[in-house]
mmCIF file of C-alpha atoms in Angstrom:
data_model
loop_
_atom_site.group_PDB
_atom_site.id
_atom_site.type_symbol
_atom_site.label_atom_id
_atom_site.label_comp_id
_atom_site.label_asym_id
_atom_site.label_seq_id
_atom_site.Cartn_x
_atom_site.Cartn_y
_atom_site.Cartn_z
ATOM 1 C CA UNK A 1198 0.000 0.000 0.000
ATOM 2 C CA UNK A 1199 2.610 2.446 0.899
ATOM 3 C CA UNK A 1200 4.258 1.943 -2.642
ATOM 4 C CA UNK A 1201 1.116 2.621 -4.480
ATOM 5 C CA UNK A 1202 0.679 5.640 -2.693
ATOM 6 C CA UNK A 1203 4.515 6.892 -3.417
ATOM 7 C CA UNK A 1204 3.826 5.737 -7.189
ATOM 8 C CA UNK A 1205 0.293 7.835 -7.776
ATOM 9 C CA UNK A 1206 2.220 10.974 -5.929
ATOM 10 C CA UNK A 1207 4.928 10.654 -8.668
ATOM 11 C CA UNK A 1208 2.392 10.540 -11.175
ATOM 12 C CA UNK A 1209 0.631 13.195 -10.080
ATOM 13 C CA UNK A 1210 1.206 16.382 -12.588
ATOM 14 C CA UNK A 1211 1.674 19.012 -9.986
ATOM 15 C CA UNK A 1212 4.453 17.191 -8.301
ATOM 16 C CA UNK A 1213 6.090 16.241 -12.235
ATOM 17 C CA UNK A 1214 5.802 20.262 -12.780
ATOM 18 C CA UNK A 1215 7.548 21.218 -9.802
ATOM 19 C CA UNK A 1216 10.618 18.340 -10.460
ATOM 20 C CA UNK A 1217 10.588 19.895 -13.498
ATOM 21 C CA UNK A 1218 10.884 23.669 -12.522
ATOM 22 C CA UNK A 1219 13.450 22.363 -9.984
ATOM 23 C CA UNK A 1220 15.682 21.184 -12.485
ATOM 24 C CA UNK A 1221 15.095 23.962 -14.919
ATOM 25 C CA UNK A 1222 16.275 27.151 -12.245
ATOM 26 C CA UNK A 1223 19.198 24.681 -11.102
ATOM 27 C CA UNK A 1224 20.917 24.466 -14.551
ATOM 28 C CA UNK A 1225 20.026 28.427 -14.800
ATOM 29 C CA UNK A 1226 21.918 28.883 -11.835
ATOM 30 C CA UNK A 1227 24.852 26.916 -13.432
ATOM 31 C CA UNK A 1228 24.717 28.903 -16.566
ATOM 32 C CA UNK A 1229 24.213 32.470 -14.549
ATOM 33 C CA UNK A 1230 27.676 31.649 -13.016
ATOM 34 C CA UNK A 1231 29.553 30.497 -16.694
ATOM 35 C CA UNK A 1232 28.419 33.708 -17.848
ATOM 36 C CA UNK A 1233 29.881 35.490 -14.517
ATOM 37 C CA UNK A 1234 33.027 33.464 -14.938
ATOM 38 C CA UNK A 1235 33.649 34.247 -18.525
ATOM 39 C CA UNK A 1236 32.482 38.098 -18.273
ATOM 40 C CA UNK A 1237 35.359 38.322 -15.812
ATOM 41 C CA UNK A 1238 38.201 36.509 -17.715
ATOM 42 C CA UNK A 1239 37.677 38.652 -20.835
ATOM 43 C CA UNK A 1240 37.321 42.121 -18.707
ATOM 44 C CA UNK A 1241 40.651 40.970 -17.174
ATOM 45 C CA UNK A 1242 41.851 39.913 -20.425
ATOM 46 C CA UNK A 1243 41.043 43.359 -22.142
ATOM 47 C CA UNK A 1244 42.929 45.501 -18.969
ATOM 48 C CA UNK A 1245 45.847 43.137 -19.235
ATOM 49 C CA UNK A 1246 46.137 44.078 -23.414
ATOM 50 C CA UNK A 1247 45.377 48.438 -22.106
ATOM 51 C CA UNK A 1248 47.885 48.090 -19.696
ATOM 52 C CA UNK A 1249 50.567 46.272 -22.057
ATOM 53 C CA UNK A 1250 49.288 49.144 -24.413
ATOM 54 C CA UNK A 1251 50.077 51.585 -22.450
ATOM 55 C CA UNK A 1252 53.257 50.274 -21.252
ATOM 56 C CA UNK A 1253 54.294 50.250 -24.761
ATOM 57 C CA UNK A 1254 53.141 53.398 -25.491
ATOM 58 C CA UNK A 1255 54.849 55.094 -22.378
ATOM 59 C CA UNK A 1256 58.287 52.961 -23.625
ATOM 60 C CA UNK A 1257 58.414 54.513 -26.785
ATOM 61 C CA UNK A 1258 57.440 58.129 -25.675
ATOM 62 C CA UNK A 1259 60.146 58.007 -22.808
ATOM 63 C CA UNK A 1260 62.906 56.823 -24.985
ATOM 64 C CA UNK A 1261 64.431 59.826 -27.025
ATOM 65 C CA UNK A 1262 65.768 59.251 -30.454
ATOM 66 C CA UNK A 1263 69.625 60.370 -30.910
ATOM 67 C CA UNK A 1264 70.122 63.168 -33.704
ATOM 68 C CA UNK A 1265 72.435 61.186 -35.737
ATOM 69 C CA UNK A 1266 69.436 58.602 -35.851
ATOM 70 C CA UNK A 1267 66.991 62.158 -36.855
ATOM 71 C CA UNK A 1268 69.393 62.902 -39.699
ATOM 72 C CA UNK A 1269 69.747 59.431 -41.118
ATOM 73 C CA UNK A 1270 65.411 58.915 -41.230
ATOM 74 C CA UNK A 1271 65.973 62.432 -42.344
ATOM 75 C CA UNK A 1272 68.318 62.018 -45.183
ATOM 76 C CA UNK A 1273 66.115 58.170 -46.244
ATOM 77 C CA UNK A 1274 63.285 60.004 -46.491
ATOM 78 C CA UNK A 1275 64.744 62.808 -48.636
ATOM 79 C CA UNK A 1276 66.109 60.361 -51.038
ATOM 80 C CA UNK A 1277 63.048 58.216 -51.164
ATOM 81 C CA UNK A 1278 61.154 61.346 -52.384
ATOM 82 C CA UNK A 1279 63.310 62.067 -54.819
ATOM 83 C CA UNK A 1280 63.636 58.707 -56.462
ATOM 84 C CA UNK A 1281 60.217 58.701 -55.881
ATOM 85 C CA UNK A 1282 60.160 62.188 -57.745
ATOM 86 C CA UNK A 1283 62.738 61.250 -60.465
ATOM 87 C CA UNK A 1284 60.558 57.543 -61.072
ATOM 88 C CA UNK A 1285 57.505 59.791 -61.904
ATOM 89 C CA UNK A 1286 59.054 62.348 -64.535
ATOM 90 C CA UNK A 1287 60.571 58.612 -66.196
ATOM 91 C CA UNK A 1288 56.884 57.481 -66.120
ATOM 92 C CA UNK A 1289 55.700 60.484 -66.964
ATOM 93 C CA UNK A 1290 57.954 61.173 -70.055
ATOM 94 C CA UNK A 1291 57.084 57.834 -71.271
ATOM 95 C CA UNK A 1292 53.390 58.293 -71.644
ATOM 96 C CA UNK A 1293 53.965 61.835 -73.466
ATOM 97 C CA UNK A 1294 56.440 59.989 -76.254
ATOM 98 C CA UNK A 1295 54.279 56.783 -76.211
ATOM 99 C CA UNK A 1296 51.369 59.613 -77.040
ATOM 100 C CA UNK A 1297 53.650 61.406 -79.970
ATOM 101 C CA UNK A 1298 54.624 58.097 -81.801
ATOM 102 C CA UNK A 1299 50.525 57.149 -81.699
ATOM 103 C CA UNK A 1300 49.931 60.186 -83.150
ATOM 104 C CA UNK A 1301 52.579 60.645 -85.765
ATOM 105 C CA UNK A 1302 51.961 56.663 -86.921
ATOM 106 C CA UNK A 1303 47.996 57.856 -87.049
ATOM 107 C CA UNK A 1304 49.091 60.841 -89.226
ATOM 108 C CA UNK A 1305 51.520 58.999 -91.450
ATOM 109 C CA UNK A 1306 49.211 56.232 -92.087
ATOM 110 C CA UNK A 1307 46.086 59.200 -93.091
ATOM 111 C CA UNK A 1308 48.763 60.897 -94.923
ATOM 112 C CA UNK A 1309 49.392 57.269 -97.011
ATOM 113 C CA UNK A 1310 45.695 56.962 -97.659
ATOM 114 C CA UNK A 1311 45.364 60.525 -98.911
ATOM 115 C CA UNK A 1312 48.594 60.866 -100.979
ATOM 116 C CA UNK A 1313 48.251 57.649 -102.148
ATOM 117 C CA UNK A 1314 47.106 58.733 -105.707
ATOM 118 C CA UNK A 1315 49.423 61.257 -106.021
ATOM 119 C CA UNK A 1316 51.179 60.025 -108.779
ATOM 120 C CA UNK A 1317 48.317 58.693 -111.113
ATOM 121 C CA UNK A 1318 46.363 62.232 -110.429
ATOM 122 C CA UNK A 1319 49.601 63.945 -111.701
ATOM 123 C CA UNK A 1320 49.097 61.877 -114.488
ATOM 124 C CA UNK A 1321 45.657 62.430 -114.931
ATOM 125 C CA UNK A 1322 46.120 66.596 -114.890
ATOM 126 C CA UNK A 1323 48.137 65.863 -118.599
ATOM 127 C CA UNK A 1324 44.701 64.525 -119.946
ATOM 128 C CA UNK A 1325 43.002 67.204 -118.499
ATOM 129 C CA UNK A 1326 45.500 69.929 -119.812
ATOM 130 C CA UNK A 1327 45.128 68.544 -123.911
ATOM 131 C CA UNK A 1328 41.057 68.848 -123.240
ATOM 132 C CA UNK A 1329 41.371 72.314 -122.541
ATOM 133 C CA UNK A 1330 43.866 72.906 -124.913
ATOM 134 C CA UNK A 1331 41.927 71.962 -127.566
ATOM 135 C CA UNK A 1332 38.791 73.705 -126.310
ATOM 136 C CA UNK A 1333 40.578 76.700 -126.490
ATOM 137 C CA UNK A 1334 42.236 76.567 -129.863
ATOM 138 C CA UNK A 1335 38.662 76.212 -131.410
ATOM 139 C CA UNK A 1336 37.679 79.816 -132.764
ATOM 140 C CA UNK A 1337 34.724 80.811 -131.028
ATOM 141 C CA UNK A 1338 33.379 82.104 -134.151
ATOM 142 C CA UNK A 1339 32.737 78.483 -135.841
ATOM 143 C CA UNK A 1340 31.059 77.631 -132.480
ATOM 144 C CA UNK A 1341 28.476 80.842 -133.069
ATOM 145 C CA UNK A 1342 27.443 79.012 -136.265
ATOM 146 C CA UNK A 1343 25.952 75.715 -135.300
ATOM 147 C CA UNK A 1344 23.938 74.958 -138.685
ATOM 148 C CA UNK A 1345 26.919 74.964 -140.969
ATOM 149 C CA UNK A 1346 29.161 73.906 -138.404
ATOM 150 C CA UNK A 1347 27.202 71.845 -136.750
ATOM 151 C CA UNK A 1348 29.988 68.689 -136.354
ATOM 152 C CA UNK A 1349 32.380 71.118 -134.606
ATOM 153 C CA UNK A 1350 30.000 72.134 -132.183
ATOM 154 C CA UNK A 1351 29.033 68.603 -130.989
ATOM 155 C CA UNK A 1352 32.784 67.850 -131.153
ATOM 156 C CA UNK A 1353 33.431 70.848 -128.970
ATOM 157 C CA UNK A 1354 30.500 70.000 -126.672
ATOM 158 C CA UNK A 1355 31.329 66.293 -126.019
ATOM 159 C CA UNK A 1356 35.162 67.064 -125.246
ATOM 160 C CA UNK A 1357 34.214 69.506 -122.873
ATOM 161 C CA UNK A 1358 31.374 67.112 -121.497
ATOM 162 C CA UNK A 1359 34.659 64.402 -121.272
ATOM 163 C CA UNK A 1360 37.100 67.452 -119.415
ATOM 164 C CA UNK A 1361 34.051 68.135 -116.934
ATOM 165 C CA UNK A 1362 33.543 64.559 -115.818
ATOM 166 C CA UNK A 1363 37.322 64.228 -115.758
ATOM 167 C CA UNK A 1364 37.603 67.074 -113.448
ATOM 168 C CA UNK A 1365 34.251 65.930 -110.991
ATOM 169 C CA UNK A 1366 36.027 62.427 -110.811
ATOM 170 C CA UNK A 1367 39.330 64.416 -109.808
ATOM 171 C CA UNK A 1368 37.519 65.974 -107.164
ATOM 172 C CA UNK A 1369 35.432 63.405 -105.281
ATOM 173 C CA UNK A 1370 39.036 62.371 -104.712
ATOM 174 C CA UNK A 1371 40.081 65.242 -103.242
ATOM 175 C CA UNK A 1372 41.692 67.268 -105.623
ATOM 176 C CA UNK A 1373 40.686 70.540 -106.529
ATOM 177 C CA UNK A 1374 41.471 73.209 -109.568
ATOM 178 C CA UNK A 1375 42.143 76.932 -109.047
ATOM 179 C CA UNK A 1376 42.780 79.733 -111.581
ATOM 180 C CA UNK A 1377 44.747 82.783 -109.904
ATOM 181 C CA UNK A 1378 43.765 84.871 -113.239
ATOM 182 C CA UNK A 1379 43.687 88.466 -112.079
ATOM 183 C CA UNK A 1380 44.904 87.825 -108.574
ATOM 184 C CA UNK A 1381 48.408 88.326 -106.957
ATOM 185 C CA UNK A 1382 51.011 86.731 -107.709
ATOM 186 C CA UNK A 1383 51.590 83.577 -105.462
ATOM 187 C CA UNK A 1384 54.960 81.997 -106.037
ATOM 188 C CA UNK A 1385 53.550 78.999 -103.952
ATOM 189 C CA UNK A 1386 50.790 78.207 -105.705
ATOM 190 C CA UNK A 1387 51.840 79.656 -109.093
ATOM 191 C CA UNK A 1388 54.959 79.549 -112.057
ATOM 192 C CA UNK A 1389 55.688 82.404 -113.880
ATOM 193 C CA UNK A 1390 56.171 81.613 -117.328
ATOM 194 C CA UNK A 1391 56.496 84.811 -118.540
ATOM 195 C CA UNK A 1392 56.514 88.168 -117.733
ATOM 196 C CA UNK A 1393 54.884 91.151 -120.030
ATOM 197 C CA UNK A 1394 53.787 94.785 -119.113
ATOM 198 C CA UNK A 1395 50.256 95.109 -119.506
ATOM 199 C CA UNK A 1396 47.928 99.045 -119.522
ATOM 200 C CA UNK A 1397 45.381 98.790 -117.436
ATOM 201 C CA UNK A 1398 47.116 95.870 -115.323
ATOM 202 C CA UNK A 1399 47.719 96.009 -111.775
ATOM 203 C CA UNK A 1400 51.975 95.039 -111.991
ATOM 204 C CA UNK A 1401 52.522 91.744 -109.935
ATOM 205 C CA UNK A 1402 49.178 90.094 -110.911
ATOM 206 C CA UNK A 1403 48.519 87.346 -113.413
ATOM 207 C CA UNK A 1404 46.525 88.166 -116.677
ATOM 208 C CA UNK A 1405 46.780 84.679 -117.970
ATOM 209 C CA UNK A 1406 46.834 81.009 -117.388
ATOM 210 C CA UNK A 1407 48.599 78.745 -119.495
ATOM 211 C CA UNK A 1408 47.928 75.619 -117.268
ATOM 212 C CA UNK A 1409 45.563 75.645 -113.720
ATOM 213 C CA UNK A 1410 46.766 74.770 -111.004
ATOM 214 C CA UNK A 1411 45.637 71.351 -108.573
ATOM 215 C CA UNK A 1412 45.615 71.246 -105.058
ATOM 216 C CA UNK A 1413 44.937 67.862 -103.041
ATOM 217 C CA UNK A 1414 43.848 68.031 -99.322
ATOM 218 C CA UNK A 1415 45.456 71.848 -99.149
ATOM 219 C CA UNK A 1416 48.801 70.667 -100.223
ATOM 220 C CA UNK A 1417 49.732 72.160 -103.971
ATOM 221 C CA UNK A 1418 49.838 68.947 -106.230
ATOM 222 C CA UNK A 1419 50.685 71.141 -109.262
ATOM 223 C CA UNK A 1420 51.878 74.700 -109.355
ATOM 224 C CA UNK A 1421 49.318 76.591 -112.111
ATOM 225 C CA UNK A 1422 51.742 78.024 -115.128
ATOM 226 C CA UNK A 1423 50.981 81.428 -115.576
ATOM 227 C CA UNK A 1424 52.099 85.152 -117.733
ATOM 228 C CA UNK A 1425 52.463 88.299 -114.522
ATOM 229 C CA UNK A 1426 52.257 91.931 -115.416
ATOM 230 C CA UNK A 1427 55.176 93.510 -115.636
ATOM 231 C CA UNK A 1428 56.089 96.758 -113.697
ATOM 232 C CA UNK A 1429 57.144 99.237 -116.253
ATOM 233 C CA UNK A 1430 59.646 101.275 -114.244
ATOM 234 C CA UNK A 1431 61.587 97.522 -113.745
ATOM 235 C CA UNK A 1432 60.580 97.555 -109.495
#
């Protein structure tokens, strides 16, 4: 009898509930003083690393430096700046040249692609000049008659229909004509031929054009041949 009565306390859930609470502020206890414990190890550990801090710190502002030590960090750092100095320029130098060679190369290799037909255009300007030449040695009187002379006017027409296209094809390419007739004389553009005094001429200009000149991309590809007026006093 006495053990059934122990066994239907234990089984009761008010006694389970306190066992259970019992156990439950016990191992809170336990952990309450862990925490204590390790609180206090890493506040002692954290003075003990100030202190050696501070130690250190009060070492190394209590111990003078000589001035032979001063002049030697002195003079190390004065010659660190100025390789440091001297390294820059170099690098410095290097970018500017590496910049000059990318843009000469660029320039030289537009230049090849532009002058590139320099040669055959020079060529071409001879075609062009015996067009013109025989435009102009056709009397302008047969060309006012175009019944009678009807097959010299369509000659006359096509060739200079042939030195037009000629000179459009010249310059989609780049390469343009000028005539300097009645303008100053321009010994870079220009080549006297001849040299006559002229009334009513300006002395020093050009009153006639034997041959036009070419330019391609602003640089003169053929000086235009041309007769200057003549100063009569000889200045």
């Amino acid at each position: 009898m006495f053990r059934t009565t122990i066994s239907k306390a234990y089984r009761t859930p008010s006694l389970v509930t306190a066992a259970a609470m019992s156990r439950g502020s016990a191992n809170r206890s336990v952990n309450s003083v862990i925490a204590r414990r390790w609180y206090s190890d890493k506040t002692e550990a954290a003075a003990e690393k100030k202190e050696t801090s501070d130690k250190a710190s009060e070492t190394t502002e209590s111990t003078p430096i000589s001035a032979e030590e001063f002049e030697k960090v002195k003079k190390a750092s004065t010659e660190k700046d100025a390789k440091l100095k001297e390294l820059k320029d170099a690098y410095l130098r290097s970018l500017a040249d590496a910049e000059n060679i990318r843009n000469r190369s660029k320039t030289e290799v537009e230049n090849t692609k532009v002058f590139a037909i320099q040669k055959f255009a020079k060529d071409l300007l001879d075609t062009v000049d015996i067009l013109e030449l025989a435009l102009k040695h056709v009397p302008k009187e047969h060309l006012a008659d175009k019944v009678t002379n009807k097959s010299l006017v369509d000659l006359f027409e096509g060739v200079d229909m042939t030195r037009g296209s000629l000179l459009r094809t010249l310059e989609r390419h780049g390469i343009e004509s000028f005539d300097p007739i009645d303008k100053p004389y321009d010994p870079n553009t220009s080549h006297a031929l001849y040299q006559a005094p002229i009334p009513g001429k300006t002395p020093g200009t050009v009153f006639a054009v034997e041959k036009r000149g070419y330019i391609l991309k602003g640089r003169v590809l053929r000086s235009a041949q041309v007769g200057v007026v003549l100063d009569p006093s000889g200045n």
